[in-house]
Structure formats: C-alpha cells, structure tokens
Coordinates of C-alpha atoms in Angstrom, one line a residue:
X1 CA 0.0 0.0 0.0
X2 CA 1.2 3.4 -1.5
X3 CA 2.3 6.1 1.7
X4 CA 0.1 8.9 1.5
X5 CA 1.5 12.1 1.6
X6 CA 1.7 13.8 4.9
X7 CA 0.8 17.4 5.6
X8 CA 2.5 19.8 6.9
X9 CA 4.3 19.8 3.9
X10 CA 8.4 21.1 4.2
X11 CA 9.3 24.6 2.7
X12 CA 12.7 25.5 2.4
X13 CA 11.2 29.3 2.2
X14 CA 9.2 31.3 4.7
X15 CA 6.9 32.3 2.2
X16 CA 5.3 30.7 -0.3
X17 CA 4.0 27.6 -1.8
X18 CA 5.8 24.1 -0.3
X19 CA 7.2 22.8 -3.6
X20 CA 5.5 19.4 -3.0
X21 CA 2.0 20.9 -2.9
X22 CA 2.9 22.8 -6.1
X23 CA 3.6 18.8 -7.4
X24 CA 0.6 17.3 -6.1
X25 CA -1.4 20.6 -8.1
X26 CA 0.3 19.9 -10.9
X27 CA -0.8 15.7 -10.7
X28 CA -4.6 16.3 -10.7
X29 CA -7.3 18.7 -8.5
X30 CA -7.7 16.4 -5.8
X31 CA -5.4 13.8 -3.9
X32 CA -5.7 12.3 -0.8
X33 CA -3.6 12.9 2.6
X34 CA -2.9 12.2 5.4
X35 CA -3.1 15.5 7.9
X36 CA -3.3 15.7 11.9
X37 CA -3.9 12.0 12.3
X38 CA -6.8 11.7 9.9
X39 CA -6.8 11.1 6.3
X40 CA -8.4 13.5 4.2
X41 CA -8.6 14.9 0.4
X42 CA -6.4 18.0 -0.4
X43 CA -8.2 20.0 -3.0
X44 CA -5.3 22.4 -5.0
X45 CA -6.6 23.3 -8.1
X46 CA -8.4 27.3 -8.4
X47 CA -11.3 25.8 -10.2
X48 CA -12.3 23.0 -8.0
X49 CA -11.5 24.9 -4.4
X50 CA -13.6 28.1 -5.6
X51 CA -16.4 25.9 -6.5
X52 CA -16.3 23.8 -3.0
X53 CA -16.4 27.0 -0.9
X54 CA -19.9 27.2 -2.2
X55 CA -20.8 24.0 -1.7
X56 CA -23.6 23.2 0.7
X57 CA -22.5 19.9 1.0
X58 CA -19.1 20.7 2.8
X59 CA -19.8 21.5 6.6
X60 CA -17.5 23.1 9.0
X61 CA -18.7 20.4 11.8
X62 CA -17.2 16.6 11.7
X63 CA -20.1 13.9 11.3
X64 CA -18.0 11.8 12.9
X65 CA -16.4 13.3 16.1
X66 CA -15.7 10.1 17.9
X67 CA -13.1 9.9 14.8
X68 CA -10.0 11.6 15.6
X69 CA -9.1 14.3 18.5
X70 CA -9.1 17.1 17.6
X71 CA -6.5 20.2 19.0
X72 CA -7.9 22.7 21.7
X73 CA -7.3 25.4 19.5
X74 CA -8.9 24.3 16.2
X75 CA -11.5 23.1 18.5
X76 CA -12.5 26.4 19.6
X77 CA -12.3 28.3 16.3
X78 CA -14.9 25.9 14.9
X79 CA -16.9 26.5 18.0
X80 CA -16.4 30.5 17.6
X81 CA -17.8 29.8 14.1
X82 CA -20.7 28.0 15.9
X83 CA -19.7 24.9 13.6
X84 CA -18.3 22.6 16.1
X85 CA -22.0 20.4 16.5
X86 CA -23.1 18.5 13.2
X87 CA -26.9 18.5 14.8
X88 CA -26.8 22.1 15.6
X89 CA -24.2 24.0 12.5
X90 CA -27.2 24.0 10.1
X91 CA -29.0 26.9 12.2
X92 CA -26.4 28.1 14.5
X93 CA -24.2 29.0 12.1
X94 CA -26.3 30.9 9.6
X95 CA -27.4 32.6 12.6
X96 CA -24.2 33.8 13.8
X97 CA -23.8 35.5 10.2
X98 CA -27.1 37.0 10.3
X99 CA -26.4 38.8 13.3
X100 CA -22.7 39.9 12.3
X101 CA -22.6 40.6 8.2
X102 CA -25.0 43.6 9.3
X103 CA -22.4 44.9 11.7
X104 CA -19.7 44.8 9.0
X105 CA -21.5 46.4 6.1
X106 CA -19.8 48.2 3.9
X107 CA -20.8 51.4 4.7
X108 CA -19.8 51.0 8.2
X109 CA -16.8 49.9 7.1
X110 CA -15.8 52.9 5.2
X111 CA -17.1 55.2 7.7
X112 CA -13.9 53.7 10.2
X113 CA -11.7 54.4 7.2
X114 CA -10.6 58.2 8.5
X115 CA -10.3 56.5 11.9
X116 CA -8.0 54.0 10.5
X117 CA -5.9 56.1 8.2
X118 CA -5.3 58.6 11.9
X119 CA -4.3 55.4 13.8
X120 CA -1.5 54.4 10.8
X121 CA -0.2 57.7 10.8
X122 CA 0.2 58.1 14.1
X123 CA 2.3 54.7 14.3
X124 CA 4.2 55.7 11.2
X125 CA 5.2 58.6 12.9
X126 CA 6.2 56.8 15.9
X127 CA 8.1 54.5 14.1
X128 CA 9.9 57.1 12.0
X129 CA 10.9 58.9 14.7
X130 CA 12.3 55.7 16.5
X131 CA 16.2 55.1 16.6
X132 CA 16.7 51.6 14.4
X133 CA 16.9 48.8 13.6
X134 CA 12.7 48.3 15.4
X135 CA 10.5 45.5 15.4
X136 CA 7.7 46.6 12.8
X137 CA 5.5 43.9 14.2
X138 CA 5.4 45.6 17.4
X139 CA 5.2 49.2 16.0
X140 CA 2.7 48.7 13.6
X141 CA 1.3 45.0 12.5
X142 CA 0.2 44.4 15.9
X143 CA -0.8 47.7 17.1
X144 CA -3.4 48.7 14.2
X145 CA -5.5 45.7 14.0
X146 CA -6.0 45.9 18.1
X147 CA -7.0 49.4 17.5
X148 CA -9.4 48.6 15.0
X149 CA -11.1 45.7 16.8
X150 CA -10.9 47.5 20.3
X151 CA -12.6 50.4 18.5
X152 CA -15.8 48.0 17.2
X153 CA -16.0 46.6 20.0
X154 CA -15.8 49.3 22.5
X155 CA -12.8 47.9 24.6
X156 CA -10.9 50.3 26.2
X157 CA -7.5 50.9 24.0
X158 CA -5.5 50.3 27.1
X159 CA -6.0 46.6 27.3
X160 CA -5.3 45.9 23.9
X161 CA -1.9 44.6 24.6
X162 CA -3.5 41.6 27.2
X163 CA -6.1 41.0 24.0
X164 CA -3.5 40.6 21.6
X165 CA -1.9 37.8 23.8
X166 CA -5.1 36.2 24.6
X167 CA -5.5 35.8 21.5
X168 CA -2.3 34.3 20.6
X169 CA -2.3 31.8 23.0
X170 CA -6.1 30.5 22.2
X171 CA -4.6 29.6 18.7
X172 CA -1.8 27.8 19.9
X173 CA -1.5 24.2 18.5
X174 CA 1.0 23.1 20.7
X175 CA -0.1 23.8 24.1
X176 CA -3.7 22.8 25.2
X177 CA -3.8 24.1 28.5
X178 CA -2.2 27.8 27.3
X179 CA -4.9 27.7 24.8
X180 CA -7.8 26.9 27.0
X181 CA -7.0 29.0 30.1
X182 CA -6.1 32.1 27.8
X183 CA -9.7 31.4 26.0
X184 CA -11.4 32.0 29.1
X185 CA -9.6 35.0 30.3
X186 CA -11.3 36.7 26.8
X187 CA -14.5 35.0 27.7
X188 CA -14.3 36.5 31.1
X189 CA -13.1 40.1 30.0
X190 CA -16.0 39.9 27.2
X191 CA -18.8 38.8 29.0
X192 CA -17.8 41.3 32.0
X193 CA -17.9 43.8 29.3
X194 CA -21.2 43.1 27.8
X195 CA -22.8 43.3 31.4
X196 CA -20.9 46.9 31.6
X197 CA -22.2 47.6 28.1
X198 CA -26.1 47.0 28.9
X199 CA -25.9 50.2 31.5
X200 CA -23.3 52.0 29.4
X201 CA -23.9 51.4 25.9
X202 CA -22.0 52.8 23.0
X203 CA -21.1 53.1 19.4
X204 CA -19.9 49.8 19.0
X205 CA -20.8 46.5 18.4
X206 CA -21.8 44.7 21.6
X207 CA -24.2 47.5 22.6
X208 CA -25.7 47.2 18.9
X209 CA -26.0 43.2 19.4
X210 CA -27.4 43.7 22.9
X211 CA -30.4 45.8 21.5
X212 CA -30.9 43.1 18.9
X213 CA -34.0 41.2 18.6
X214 CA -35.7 43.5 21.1
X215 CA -32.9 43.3 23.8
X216 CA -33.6 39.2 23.8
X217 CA -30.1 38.0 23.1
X218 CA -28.8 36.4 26.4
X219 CA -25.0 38.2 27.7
X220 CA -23.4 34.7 27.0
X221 CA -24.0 34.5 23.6
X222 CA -23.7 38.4 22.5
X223 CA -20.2 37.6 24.6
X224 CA -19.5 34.1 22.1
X225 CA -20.3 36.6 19.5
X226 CA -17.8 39.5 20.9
X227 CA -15.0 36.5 20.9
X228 CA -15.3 35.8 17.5
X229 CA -15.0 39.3 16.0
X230 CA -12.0 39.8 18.6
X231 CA -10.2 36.4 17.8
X232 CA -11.2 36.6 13.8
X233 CA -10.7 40.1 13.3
X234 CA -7.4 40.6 14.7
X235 CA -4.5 37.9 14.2
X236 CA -5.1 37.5 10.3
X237 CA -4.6 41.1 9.7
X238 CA -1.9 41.5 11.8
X239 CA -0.1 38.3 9.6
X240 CA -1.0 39.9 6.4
X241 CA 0.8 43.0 7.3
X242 CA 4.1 41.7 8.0
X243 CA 3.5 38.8 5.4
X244 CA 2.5 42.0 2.8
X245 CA 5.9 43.9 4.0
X246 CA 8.1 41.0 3.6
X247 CA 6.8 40.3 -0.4
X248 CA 7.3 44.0 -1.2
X249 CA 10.6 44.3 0.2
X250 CA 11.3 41.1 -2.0
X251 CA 10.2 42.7 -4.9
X252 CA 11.9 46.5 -5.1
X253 CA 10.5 47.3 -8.9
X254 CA 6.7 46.9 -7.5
X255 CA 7.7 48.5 -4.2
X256 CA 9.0 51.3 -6.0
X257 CA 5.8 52.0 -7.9
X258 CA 3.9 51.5 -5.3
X259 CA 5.3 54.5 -3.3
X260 CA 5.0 56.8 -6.3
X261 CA 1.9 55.3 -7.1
X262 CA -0.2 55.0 -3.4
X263 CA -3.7 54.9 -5.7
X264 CA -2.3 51.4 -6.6
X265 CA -2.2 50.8 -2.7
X266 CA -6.1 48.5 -3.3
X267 CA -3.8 46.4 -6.0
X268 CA -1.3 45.9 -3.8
X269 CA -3.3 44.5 -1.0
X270 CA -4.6 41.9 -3.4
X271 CA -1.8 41.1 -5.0
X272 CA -0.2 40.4 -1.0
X273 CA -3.6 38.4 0.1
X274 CA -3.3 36.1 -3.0
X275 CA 0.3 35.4 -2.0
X276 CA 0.9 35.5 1.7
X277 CA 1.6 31.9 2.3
X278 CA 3.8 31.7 5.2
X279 CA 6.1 28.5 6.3
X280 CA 4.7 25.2 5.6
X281 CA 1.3 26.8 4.8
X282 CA -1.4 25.9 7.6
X283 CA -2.6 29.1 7.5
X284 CA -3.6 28.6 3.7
X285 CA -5.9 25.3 4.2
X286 CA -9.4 25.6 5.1
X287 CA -10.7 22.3 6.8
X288 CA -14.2 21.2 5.7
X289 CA -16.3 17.7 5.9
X290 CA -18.5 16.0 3.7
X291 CA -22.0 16.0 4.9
X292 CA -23.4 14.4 1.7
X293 CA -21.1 12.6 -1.2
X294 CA -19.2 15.3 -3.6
X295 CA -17.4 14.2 -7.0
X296 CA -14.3 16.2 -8.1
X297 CA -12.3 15.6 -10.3
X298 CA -13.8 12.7 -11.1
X299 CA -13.0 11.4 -7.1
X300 CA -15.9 10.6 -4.9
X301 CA -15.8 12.4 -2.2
X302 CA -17.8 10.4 0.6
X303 CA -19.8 11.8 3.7
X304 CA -17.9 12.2 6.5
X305 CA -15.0 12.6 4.5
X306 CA -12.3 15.3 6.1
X307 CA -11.3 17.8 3.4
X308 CA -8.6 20.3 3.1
X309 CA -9.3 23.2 1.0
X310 CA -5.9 24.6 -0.2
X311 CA -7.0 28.3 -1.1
X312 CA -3.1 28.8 -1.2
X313 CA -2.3 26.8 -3.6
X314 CA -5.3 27.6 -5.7
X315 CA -4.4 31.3 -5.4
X316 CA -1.1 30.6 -7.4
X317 CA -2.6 28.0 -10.6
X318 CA -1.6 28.8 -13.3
X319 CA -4.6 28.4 -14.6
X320 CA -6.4 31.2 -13.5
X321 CA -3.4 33.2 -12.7
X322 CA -0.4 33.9 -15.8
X323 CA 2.9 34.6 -14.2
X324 CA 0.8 33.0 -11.5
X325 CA 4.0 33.6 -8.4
X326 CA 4.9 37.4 -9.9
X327 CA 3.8 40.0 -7.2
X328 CA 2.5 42.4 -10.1
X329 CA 0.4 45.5 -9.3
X330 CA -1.1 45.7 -13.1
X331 CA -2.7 42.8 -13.5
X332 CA -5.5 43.4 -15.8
X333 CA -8.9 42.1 -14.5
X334 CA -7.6 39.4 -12.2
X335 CA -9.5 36.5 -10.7
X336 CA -10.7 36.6 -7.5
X337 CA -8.2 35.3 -5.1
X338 CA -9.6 33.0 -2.2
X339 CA -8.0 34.4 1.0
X340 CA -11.3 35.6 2.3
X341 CA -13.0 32.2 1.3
X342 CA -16.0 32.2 -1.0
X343 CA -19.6 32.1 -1.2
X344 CA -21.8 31.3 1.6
X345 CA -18.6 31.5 4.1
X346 CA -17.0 34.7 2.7
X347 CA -15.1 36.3 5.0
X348 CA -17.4 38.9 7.1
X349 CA -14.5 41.3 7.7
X350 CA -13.4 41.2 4.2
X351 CA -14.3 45.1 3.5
X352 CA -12.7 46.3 7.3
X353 CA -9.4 44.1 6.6
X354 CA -9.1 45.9 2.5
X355 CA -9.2 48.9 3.9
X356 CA -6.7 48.6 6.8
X357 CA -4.4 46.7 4.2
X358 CA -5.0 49.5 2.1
X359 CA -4.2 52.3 4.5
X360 CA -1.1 50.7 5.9
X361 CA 0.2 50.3 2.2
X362 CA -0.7 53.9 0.7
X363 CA 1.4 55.1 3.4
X364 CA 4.3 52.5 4.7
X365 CA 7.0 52.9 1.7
X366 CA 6.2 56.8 1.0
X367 CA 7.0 57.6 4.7
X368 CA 9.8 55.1 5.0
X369 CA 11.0 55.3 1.4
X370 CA 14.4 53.3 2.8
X371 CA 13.0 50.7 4.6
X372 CA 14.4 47.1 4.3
X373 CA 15.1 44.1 6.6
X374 CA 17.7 44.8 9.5
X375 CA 18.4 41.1 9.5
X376 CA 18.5 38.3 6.8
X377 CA 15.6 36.8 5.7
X378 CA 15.7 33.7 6.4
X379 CA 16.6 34.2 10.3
X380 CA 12.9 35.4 10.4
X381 CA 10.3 32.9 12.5
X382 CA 7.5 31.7 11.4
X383 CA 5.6 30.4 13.8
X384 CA 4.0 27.1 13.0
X385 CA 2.1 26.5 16.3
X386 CA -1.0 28.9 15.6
X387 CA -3.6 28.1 13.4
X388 CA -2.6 31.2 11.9
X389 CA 1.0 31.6 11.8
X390 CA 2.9 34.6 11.5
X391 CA 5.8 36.5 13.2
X392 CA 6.4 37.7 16.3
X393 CA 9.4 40.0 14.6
X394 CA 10.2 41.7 11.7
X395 CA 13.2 43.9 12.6
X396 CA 13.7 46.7 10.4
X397 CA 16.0 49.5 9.3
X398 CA 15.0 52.9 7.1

C-alpha cells in the first residue's frame, strides 16, 4: 500500500507555496492525505477549491467526532464559528452570520476608514521617529489591527496589549492548557464587558447586538459573539501585514511604484492576500467535511470525508493566474483570489481588513521610502504553532 503524503508539507522558504503541494497541483485537483492523524482529500486546483467553498455539502462540523481528536485550539475556532455540532451548524451557524454581516457592512466599514488612516499615521510617525533597527511587528502589524477591533467593539485601548496575547495563545497548536486557560480569560473580559455595556452602551458593536432582537439575546451569547470578532478580526490582519511587507521588500520594482503610485495601494493589497503563504502553509488550508457525497475531479468524495481546502495553492494556478508567483500591481482584471473564502462562508470582515491593508500600504514605503530588513531573511520565524501563523518580529532598518 502506496504512503500517502503527509501534511505539513516542508518549505525551504518562509513564504510561499511548499514545492511538493505545487507537485501534487500539478498531478490532478484532488489527492488524498494524510493531515493531523486523519486522512483527508487535499483539493489544489483554483477551479475545484472556488467551486467547494460554495458547496452546501461541505460542513464546518465533523459527522464523525468520535473519529480523531481534535487540537484545543482548532477546537475552539470551529466552535467560535458555531460549527463545532453537526446537529446544531445548520441553524447556528447561519445565525451567527445573520447577526454579524450587518455589523460589518460596507458602509460601516468605510465610515472607520478616516479613523484607521489617523491610527496608521500616528504609528508611522512613531516609528519614524524611533532610533533603528525596530521591530515593525510591534510598532505597527500588531498595534493597528487591536486598534481597529478594540474600536468596534468598544474595549478600552489600554487593554489591547493583554487581548492581543489572549488571542495568541487560544490559537496555539501546541499547548492545550495555554490555549484553553487564555480562552477564558477573553470569555471572562468579554462577557464582563457586555454586562458593563447594557448600562453604558455605546457606538460599537456589543451594545448594537445587545439591542438586537428587542434586547432578547442572552449576555453569554452576544459575549461568544464579541469572541469571535475579537479572535477573527485581529491575528489574520496583523499576519498579512508583515507577510504584505516582507513580499514588497522582495520585490523593489513593485515596491517602487507602489510608493510613487499610493492609488495602486487597493492592488497591492490583493496582490499580498493572493500570495501570503507563510512557512509550511497551515494558514492557507481551510478544513471542511462532507455531509453528503461530492465528485471532483472525477473522485468521490464520501460523507464524513475530512477535506482540506488549499486556497493557497489555488491562489497561485496557473490556470487562473499567468505569471501566477509574480507579485505584479497591473494585473488586468484578475480573478478573485480566495484568501477571504468564497460564497456562503466569505469572510465577514473582508471590507474592514481591504481597507486597513490598504491604509497601511498607501502610506508605509512613502513615509519610510528606505525601509528594508535589518536582519537576513531567512533568520525570520514563522511560527507554525498557531492556526494562523505569523511572526512575532520583523526587525527593520530605514
């Protein structure tokens, strides 16, 4: 009997595609795998991973649980998702969107975009007038997207230091007990805040959700609610920065025309999402399972079947992308890229992240026109124990 290939996959590189998922997309769509102690089918291909994020008939929620044990931390982001329960995702989790897509609508959105554009000034000017080399994770990748979250939510701007931890340590793979104990310090702070919130409302999102439904929403749930915009809104952002600074720095033309052309900024931020695949690429696989049977490919996919959804790997075919691993800011009409899912699961904060994307990179290289890497490349960390990824440096000179 044939080995199956074993995810995580090695990658000599910090970023990018592991070269033997590029092999396996090159081989067919589909193949099957053998990931966290479960076998499962890796989907690679652009064409069959677009179409399967809007597929009914893949559930967040295992129909077999008894299965495999799962980690703490992947545990709880299904749960956050309200997809953890096969018997319950069908109306929990359609619920959970119905109460949040509203509070992320794109008009909100854009009215935070003067809010956000003060905020990255302010730590660009912080930065610049630091002595180097400094840790642009901590000066500005972290700090923005906690200001952004702690601003929809209402939480007070001084505890977004503890926040950003919690948060860290709930998606840690590697330690069950750091990821469970720090979980329930941001339940506790959340549903503490949602108490203070029904006397003291405000602009923001918990006091909107508490008046929801004519004030019927228990603090419990408005706080599982708060969790998930906190923990979801925050990290991925944060990566995509320092993942976004990183490919421009590797490629000097684009950064160049980037910085005297900041209206390309939105085309930029696209160009980085499609490509920010970091170390051996777990935070560029979507987990799904089969609740009914699936054909791709021409494989039958059967219920209960674990699949991978490799949105990284579809985001660099070359069949929907020419020059499909060029960073280029003038692509003409390019497919949508599948960093913010598709379909019925499409990101919610899609709109909010764009714009802080796009504010960060209008600015970053016009400011700092001389920034680069104070250390080599490849003495950079990526940090495979959280779901997703990232740095926790990126020391810089300018």
């Amino acid at each position: 009997m044939t080995e199956l290939p074993t995810l995580p996959f090695d990658n000599p590189s910090i970023l990018g595609i592991a070269p033997q998922m590029r092999a396996l997309q090159q081989e067919g769509p589909i193949t099957r795998v053998r990931a966290a102690g479960e076998d499962a089918w890796l989907v690679t291909r652009y064409a069959e991973v677009k179409a399967l994020l809007s597929d009914r008939r893949l559930g967040l929620s295992d129909p077999k649980p008894e299965r495999a044990s799962k980690n703490t931390a992947r545990l709880t982001m299904m749960a956050l998702m309200a997809g953890d329960d096969y018997g319950t995702e069908a109306t929990d989790h359609p619920q959970m969107r119905e109460l949040l897509v509203p509070r992320f609508s794109t008009r909100r959105m854009r009215l935070m975009k003067t809010r956000i554009e003060r905020h990255v000034d302010e730590l660009l000017d912080e930065l610049a007038a630091s002595s180097p080399p400094v840790d642009l994770h901590r000066a500005l990748s972290f700090p923005l997207p906690t200001m952004v979250v702690c601003d929809l939510l209402g939480v007070p701007l001084d505890d977004r230091e503890r926040i950003g931890l919690w948060a860290r340590g709930t998606f840690d793979q590697a330690d069950s007990l750091h990821s469970v104990s720090t979980f329930q310090q941001v339940v506790d702070y959340m549903t503490e805040l949602v108490a203070r919130k029904r006397t003291e409302p405000g602009d923001d999102i918990l006091s909107e959700l508490i008046a929801e439904k004519d004030g019927s929403l228990s603090d419990e749930y408005i706080a599982q609610l708060g969790c998930a915009v906190l923990l979801f809104g925050y990290e991925t952002t944060i990566v995509r920065i320092d993942m976004g600074v990183l490919l421009m720095l590797r490629n000097p033309d684009q950064r160049a025309l980037l910085a005297e052309k900041p209206e390309l900024a939105p085309a930029a931020v696209e160009e980085i999402m499609r490509l920010a695949v970091g170390g051996k690429g777990s935070n560029a696989l979507i987990p799904r399972y089969a609740h009914s049977d699936i054909t791709v490919g021409g494989t039958a996919i059967r219920t209960g079947d674990a699949v991978l959804l490799a949105i990284g790997a579809a985001n660099i075919d070359s069949r929907a992308y020419p020059d499909s691993d060029v960073l280029d800011l003038a692509r003409v009409k390019p497919r949508s890229h599948m960093a913010f899912g598709h379909g019925t699961r499409h990101c919610i904060g899609r709109v909010l992240a764009r714009i802080e994307l796009t504010a960060v990179f209008e600015r970053l290289f016009r400011r700092l026109p001389d920034l680069r890497l104070a250390v080599p490349e490849e003495s950079l960390r990526w940090q495979e124990h959280r779901i997703t990824g990232g740095f926790d440096e990126i020391p810089v000179s300018f």
